[in-house]
mmCIF file of N, CA and C in Angstrom:
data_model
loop_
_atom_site.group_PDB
_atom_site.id
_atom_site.type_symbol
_atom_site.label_atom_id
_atom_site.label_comp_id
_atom_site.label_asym_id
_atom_site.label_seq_id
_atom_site.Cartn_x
_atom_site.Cartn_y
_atom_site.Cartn_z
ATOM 1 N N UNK A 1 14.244 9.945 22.539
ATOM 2 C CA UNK A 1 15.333 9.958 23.505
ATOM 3 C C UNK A 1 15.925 8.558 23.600
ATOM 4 N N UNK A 2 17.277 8.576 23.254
ATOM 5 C CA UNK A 2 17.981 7.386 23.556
ATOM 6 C C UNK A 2 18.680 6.901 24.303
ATOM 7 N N UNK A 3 18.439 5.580 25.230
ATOM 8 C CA UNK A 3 18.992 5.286 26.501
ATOM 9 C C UNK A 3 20.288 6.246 26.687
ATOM 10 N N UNK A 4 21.705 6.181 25.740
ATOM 11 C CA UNK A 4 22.277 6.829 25.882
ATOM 12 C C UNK A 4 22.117 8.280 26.794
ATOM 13 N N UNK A 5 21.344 9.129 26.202
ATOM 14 C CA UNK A 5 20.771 10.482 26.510
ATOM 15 C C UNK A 5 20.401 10.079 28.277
ATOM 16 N N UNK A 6 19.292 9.247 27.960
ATOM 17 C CA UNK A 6 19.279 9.019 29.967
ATOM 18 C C UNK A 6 19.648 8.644 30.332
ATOM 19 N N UNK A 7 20.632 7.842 30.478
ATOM 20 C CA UNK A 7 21.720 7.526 31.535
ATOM 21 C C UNK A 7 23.128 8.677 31.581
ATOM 22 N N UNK A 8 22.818 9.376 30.468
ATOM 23 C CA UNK A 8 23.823 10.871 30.525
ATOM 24 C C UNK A 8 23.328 11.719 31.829
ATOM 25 N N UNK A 9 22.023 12.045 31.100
ATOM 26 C CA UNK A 9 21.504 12.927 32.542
ATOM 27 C C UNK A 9 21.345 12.273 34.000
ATOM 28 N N UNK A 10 21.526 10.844 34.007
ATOM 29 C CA UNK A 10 21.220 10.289 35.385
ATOM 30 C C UNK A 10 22.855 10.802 36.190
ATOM 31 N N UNK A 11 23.874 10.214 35.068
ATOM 32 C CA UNK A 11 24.983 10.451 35.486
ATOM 33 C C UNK A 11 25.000 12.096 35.926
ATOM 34 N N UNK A 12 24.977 13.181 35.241
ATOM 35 C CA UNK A 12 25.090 14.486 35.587
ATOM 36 C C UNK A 12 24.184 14.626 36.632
ATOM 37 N N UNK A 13 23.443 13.979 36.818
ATOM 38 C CA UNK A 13 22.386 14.409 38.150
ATOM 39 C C UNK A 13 23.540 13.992 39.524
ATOM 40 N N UNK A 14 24.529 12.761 38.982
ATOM 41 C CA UNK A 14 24.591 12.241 40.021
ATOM 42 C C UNK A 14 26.261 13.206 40.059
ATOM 43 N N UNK A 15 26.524 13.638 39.539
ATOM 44 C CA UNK A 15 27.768 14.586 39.565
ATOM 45 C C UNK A 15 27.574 15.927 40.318
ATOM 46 N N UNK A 16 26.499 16.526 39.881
ATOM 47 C CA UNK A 16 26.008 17.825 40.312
ATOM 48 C C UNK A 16 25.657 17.327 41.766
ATOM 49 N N UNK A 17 25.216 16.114 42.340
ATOM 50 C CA UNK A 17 24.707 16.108 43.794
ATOM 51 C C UNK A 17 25.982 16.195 44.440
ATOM 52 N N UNK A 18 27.126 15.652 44.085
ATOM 53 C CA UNK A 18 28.528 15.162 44.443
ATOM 54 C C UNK A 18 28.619 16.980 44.905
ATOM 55 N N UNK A 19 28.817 17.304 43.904
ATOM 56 C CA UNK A 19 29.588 19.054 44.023
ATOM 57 C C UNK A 19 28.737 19.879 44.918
ATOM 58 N N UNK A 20 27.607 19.599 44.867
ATOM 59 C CA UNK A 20 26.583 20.441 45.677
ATOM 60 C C UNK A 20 27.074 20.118 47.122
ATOM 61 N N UNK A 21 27.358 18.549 47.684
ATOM 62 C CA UNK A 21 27.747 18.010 49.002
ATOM 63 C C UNK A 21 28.917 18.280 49.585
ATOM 64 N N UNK A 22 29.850 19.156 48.233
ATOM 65 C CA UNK A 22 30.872 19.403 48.966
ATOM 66 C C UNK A 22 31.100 20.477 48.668
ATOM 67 N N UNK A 23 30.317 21.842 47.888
ATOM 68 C CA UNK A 23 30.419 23.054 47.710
ATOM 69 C C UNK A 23 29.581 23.837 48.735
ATOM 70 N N UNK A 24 28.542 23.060 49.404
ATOM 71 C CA UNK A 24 27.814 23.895 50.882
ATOM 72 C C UNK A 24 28.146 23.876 51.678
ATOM 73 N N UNK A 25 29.009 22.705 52.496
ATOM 74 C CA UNK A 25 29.451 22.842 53.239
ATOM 75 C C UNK A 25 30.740 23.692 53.719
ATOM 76 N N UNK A 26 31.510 23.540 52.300
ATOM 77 C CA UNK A 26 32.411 24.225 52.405
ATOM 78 C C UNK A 26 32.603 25.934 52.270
ATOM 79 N N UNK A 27 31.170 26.167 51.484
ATOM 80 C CA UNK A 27 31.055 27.905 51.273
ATOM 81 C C UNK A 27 30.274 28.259 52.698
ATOM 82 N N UNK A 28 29.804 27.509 53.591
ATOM 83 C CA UNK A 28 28.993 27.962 54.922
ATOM 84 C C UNK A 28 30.631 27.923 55.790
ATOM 85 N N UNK A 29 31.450 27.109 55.647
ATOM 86 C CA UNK A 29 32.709 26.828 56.602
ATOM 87 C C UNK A 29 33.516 27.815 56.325
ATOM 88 N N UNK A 30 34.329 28.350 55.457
ATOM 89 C CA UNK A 30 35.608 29.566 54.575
ATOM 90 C C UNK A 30 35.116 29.957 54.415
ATOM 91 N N UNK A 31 33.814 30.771 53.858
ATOM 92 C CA UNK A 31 33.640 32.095 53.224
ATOM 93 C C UNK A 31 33.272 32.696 54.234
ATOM 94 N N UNK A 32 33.603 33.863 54.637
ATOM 95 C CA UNK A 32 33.200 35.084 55.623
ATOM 96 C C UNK A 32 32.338 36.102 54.825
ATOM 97 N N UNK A 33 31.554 36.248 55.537
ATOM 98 C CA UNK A 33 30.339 37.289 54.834
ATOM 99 C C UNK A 33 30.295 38.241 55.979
ATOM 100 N N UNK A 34 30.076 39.727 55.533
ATOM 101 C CA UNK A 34 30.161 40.833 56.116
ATOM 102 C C UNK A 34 28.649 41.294 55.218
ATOM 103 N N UNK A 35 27.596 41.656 56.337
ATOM 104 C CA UNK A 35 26.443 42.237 55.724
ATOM 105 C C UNK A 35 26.122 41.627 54.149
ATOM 106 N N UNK A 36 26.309 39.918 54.488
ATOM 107 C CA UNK A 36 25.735 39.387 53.499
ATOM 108 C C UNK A 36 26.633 39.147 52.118
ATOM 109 N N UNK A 37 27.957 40.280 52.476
ATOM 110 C CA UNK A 37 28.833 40.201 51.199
ATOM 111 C C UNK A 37 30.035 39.388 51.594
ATOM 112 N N UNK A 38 30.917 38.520 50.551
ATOM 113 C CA UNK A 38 31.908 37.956 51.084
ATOM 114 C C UNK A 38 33.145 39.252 51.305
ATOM 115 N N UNK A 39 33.906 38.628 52.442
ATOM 116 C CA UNK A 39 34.874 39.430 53.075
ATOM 117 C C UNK A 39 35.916 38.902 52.399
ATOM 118 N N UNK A 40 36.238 39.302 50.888
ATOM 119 C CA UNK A 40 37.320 38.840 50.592
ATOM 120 C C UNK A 40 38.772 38.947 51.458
ATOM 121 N N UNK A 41 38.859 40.023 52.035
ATOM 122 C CA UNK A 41 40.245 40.053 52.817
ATOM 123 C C UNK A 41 40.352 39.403 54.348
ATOM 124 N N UNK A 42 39.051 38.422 54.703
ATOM 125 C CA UNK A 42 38.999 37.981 55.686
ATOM 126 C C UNK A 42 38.860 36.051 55.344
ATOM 127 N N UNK A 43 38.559 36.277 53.931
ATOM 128 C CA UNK A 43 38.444 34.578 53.154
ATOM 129 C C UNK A 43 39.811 34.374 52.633
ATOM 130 N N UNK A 44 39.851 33.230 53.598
ATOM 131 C CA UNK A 44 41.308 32.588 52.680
ATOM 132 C C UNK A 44 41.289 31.401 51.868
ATOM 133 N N UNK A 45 40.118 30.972 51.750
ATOM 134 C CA UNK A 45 39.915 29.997 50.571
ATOM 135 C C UNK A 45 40.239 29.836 49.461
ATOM 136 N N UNK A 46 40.252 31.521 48.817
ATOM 137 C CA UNK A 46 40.520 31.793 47.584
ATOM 138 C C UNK A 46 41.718 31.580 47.111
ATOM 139 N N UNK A 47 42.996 31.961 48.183
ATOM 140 C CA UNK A 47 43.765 32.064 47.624
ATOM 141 C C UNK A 47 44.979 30.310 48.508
ATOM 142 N N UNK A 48 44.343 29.072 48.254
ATOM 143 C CA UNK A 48 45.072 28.063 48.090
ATOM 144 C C UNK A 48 43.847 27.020 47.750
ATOM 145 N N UNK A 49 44.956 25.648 47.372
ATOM 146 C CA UNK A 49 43.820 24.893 46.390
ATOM 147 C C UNK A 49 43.367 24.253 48.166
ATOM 148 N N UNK A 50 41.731 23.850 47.303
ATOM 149 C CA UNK A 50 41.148 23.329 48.175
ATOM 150 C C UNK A 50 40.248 22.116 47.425
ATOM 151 N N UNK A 51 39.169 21.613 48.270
ATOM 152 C CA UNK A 51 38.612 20.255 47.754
ATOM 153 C C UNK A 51 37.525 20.407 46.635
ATOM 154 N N UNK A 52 37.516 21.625 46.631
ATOM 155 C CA UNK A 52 37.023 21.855 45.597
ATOM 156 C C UNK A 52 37.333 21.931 44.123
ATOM 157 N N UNK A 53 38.478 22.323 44.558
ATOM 158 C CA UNK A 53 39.604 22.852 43.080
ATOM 159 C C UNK A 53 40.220 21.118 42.896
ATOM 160 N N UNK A 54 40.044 20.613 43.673
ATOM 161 C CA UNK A 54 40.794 19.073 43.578
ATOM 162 C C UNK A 54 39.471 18.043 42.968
ATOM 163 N N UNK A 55 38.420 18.550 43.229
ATOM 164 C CA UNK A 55 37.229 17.708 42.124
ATOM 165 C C UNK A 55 37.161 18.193 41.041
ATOM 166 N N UNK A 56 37.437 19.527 40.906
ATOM 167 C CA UNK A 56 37.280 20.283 39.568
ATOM 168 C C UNK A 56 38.548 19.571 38.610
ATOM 169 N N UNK A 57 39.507 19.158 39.070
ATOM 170 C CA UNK A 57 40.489 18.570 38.125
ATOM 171 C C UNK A 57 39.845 17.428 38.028
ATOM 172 N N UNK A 58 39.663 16.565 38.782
ATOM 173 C CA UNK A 58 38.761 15.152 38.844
ATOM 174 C C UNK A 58 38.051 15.542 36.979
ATOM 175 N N UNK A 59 37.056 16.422 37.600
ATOM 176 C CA UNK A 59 35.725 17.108 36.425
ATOM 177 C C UNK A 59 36.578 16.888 35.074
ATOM 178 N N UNK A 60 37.844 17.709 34.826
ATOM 179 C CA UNK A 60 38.180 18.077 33.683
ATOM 180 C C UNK A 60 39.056 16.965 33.341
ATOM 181 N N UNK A 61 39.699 16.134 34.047
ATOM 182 C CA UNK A 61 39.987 14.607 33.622
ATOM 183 C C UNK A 61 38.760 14.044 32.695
ATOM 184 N N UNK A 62 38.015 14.024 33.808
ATOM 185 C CA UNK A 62 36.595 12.855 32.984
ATOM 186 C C UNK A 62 36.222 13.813 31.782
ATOM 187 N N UNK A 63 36.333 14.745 31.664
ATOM 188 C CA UNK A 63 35.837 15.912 30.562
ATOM 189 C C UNK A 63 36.439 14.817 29.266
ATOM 190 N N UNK A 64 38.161 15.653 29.446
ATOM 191 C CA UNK A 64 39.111 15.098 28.295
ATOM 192 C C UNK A 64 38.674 13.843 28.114
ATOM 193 N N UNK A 65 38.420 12.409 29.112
ATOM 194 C CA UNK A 65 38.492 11.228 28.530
ATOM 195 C C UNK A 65 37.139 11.200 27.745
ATOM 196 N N UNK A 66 35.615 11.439 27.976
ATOM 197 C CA UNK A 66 34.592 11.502 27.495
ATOM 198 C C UNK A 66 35.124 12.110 26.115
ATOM 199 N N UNK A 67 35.565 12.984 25.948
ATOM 200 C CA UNK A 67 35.967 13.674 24.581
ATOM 201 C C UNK A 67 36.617 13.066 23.722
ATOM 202 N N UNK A 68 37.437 12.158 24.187
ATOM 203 C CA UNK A 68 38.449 11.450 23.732
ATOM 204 C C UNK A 68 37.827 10.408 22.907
ATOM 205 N N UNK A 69 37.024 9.294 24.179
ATOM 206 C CA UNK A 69 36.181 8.633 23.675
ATOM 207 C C UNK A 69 35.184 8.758 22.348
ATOM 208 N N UNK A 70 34.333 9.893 22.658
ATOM 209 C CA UNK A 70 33.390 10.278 21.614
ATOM 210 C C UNK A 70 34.409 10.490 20.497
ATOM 211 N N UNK A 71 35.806 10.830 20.321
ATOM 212 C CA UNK A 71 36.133 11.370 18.948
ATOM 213 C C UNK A 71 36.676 9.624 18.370
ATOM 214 N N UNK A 72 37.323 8.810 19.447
ATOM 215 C CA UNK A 72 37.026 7.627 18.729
ATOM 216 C C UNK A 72 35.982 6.349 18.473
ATOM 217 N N UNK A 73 35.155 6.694 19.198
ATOM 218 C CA UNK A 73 33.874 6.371 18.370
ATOM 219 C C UNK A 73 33.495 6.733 17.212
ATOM 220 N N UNK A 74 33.679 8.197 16.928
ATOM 221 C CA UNK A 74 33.123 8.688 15.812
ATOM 222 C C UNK A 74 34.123 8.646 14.563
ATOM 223 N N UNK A 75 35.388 8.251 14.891
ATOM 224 C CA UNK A 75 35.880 8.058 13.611
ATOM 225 C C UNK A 75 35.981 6.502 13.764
ATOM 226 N N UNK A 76 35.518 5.501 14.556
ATOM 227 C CA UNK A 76 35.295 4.345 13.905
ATOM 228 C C UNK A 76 33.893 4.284 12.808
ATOM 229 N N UNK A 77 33.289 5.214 13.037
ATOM 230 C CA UNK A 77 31.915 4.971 12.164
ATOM 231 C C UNK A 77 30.539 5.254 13.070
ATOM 232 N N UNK A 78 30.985 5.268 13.990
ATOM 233 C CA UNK A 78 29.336 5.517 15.133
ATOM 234 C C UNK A 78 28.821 6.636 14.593
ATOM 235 N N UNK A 79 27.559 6.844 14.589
ATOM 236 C CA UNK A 79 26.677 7.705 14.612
ATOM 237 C C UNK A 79 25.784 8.046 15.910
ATOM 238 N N UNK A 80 24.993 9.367 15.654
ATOM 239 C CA UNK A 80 24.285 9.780 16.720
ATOM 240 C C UNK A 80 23.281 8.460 17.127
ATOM 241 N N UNK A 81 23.078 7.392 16.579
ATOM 242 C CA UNK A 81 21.905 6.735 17.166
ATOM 243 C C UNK A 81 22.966 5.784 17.865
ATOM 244 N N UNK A 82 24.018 5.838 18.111
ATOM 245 C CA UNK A 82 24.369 4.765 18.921
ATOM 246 C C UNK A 82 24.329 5.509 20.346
ATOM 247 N N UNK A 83 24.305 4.425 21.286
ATOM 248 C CA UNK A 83 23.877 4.944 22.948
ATOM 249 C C UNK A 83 24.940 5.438 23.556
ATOM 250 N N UNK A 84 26.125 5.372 23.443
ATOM 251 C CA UNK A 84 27.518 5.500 23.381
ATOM 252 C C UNK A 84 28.195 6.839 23.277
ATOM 253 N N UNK A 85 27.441 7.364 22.210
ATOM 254 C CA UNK A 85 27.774 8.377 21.344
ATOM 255 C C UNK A 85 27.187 9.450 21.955
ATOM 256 N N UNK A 86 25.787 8.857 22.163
ATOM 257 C CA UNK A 86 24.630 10.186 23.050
ATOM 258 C C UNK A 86 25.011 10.024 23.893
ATOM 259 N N UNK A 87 25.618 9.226 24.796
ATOM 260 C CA UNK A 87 26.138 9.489 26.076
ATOM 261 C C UNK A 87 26.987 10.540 26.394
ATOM 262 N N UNK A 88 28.524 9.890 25.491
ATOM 263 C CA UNK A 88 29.624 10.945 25.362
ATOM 264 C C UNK A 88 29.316 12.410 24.776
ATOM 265 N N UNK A 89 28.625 12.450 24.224
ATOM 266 C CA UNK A 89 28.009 13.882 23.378
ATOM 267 C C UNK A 89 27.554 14.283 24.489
ATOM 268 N N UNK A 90 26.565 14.486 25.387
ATOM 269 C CA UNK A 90 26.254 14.950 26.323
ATOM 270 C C UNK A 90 27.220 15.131 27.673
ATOM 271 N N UNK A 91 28.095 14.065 27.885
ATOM 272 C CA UNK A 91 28.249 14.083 28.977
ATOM 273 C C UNK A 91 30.079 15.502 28.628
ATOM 274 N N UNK A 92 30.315 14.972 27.295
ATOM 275 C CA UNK A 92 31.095 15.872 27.017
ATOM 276 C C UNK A 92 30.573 17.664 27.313
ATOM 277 N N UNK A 93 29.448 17.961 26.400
ATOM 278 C CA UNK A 93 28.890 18.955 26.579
ATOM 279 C C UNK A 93 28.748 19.634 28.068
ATOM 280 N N UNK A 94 28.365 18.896 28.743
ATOM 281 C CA UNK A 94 27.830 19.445 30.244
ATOM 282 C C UNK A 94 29.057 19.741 30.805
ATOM 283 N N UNK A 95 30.303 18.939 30.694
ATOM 284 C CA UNK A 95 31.142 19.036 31.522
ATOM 285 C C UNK A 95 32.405 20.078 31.268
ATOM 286 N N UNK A 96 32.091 20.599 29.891
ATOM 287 C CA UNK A 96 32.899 21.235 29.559
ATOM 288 C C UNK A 96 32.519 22.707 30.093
ATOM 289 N N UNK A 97 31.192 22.815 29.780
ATOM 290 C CA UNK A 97 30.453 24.089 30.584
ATOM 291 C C UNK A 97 31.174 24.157 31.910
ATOM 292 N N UNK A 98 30.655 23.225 32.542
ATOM 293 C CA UNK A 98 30.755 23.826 34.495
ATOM 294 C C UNK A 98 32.133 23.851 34.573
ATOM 295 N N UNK A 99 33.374 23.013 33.583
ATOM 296 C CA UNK A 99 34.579 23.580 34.194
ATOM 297 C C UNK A 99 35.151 24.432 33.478
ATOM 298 N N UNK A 100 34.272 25.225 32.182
ATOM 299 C CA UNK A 100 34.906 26.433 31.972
ATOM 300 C C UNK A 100 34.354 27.934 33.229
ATOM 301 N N UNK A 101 32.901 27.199 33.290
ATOM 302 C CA UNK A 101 32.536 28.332 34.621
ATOM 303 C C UNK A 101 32.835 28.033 35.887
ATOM 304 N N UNK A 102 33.374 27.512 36.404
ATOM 305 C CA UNK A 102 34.078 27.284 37.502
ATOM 306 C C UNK A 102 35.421 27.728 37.374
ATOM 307 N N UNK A 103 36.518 27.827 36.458
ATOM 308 C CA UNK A 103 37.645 28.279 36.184
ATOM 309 C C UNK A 103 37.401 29.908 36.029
ATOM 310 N N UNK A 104 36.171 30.408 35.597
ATOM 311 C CA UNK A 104 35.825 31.751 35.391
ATOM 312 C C UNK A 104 35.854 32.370 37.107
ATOM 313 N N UNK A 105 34.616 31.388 37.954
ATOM 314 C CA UNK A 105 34.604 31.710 38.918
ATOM 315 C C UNK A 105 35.665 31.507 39.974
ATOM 316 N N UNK A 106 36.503 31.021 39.812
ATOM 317 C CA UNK A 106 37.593 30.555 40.602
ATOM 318 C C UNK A 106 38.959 31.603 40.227
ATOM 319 N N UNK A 107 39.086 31.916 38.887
ATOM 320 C CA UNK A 107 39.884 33.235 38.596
ATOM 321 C C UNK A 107 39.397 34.956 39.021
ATOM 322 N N UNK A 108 38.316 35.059 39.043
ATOM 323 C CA UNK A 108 37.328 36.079 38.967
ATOM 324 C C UNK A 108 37.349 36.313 41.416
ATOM 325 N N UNK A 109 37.010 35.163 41.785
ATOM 326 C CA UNK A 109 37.389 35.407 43.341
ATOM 327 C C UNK A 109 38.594 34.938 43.886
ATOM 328 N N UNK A 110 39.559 34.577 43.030
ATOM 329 C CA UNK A 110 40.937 34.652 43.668
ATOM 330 C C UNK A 110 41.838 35.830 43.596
ATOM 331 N N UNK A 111 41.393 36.908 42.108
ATOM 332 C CA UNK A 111 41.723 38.219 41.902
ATOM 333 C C UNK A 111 41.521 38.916 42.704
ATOM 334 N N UNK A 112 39.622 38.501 43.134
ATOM 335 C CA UNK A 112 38.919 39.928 44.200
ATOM 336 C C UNK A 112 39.586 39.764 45.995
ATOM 337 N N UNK A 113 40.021 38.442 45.475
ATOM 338 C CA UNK A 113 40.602 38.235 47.215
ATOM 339 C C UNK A 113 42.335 38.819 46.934
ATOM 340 N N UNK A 114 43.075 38.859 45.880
ATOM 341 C CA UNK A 114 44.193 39.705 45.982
ATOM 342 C C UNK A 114 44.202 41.141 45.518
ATOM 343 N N UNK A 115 43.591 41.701 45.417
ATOM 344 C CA UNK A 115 43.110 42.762 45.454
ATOM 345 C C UNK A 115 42.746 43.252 46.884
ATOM 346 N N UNK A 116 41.714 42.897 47.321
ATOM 347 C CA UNK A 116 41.411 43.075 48.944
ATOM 348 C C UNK A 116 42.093 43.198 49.790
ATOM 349 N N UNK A 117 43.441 42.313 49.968
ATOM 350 C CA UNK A 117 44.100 41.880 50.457
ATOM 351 C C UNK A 117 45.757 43.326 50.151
ATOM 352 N N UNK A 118 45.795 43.664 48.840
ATOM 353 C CA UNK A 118 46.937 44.442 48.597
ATOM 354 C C UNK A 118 46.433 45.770 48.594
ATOM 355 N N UNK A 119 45.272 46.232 48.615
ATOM 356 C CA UNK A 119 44.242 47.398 48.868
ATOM 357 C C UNK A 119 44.953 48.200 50.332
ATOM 358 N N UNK A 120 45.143 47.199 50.767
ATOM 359 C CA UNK A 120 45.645 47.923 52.963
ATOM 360 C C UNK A 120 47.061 47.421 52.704
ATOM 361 N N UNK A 121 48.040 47.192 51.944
ATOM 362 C CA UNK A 121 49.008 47.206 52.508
ATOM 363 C C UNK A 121 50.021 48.508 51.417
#
């Protein structure tokens, strides 16, 4: 394991605490739950941006530049043993995940909340 590699995961540790501090508070505050299920036609979260959707662009900024980076590193000549490289390789990887599943989940309950919502009228 190369420094690179751990200071990748220190960083993602320290990203994931970020989102966690502002995704609990905010799903205990807007989301309405009815017998445990969300009340989509009583949640209005879904349907305008919120601080969440405003870190998630944050996310996919730093995504693109990490990507960016790693592709010019790697056509100057870097290889996997530079620390640089394992950094961006990872930090690229991780981040591309949570904001393709967050865009999943964020399309997927803004539908179920217009739906809900055009169901009674």
């Amino acid at each position: 394991m190369g420094f690179g590699w751990i200071l990748s995961l220190i960083v993602v540790f320290i990203w994931i605490v970020v989102i966690l501090l502002i995704a609990i508070p905010m799903d205990r505050k807007y989301i309405v739950r009815t017998n445990g299920k969300i009340d989509y036609k009583k949640t209005t979260i879904f349907l305008r941006w919120n601080v969440f959707d405003t870190l998630t662009l944050v996310l996919a900024i730093y995504t693109i530049i990490c990507v960016q980076t790693l592709n010019l590193l790697v056509s100057f000549g870097q290889n996997a043993e530079n620390s640089f490289v394992q950094f961006f390789t990872n930090q690229s990887q991780a981040f591309v995940i949570v904001t393709i599943a967050y865009l999943f989940f964020r399309l997927t309950n803004t539908l179920k909340s217009v739906q809900a919502r055009w169901e009674h009228e």
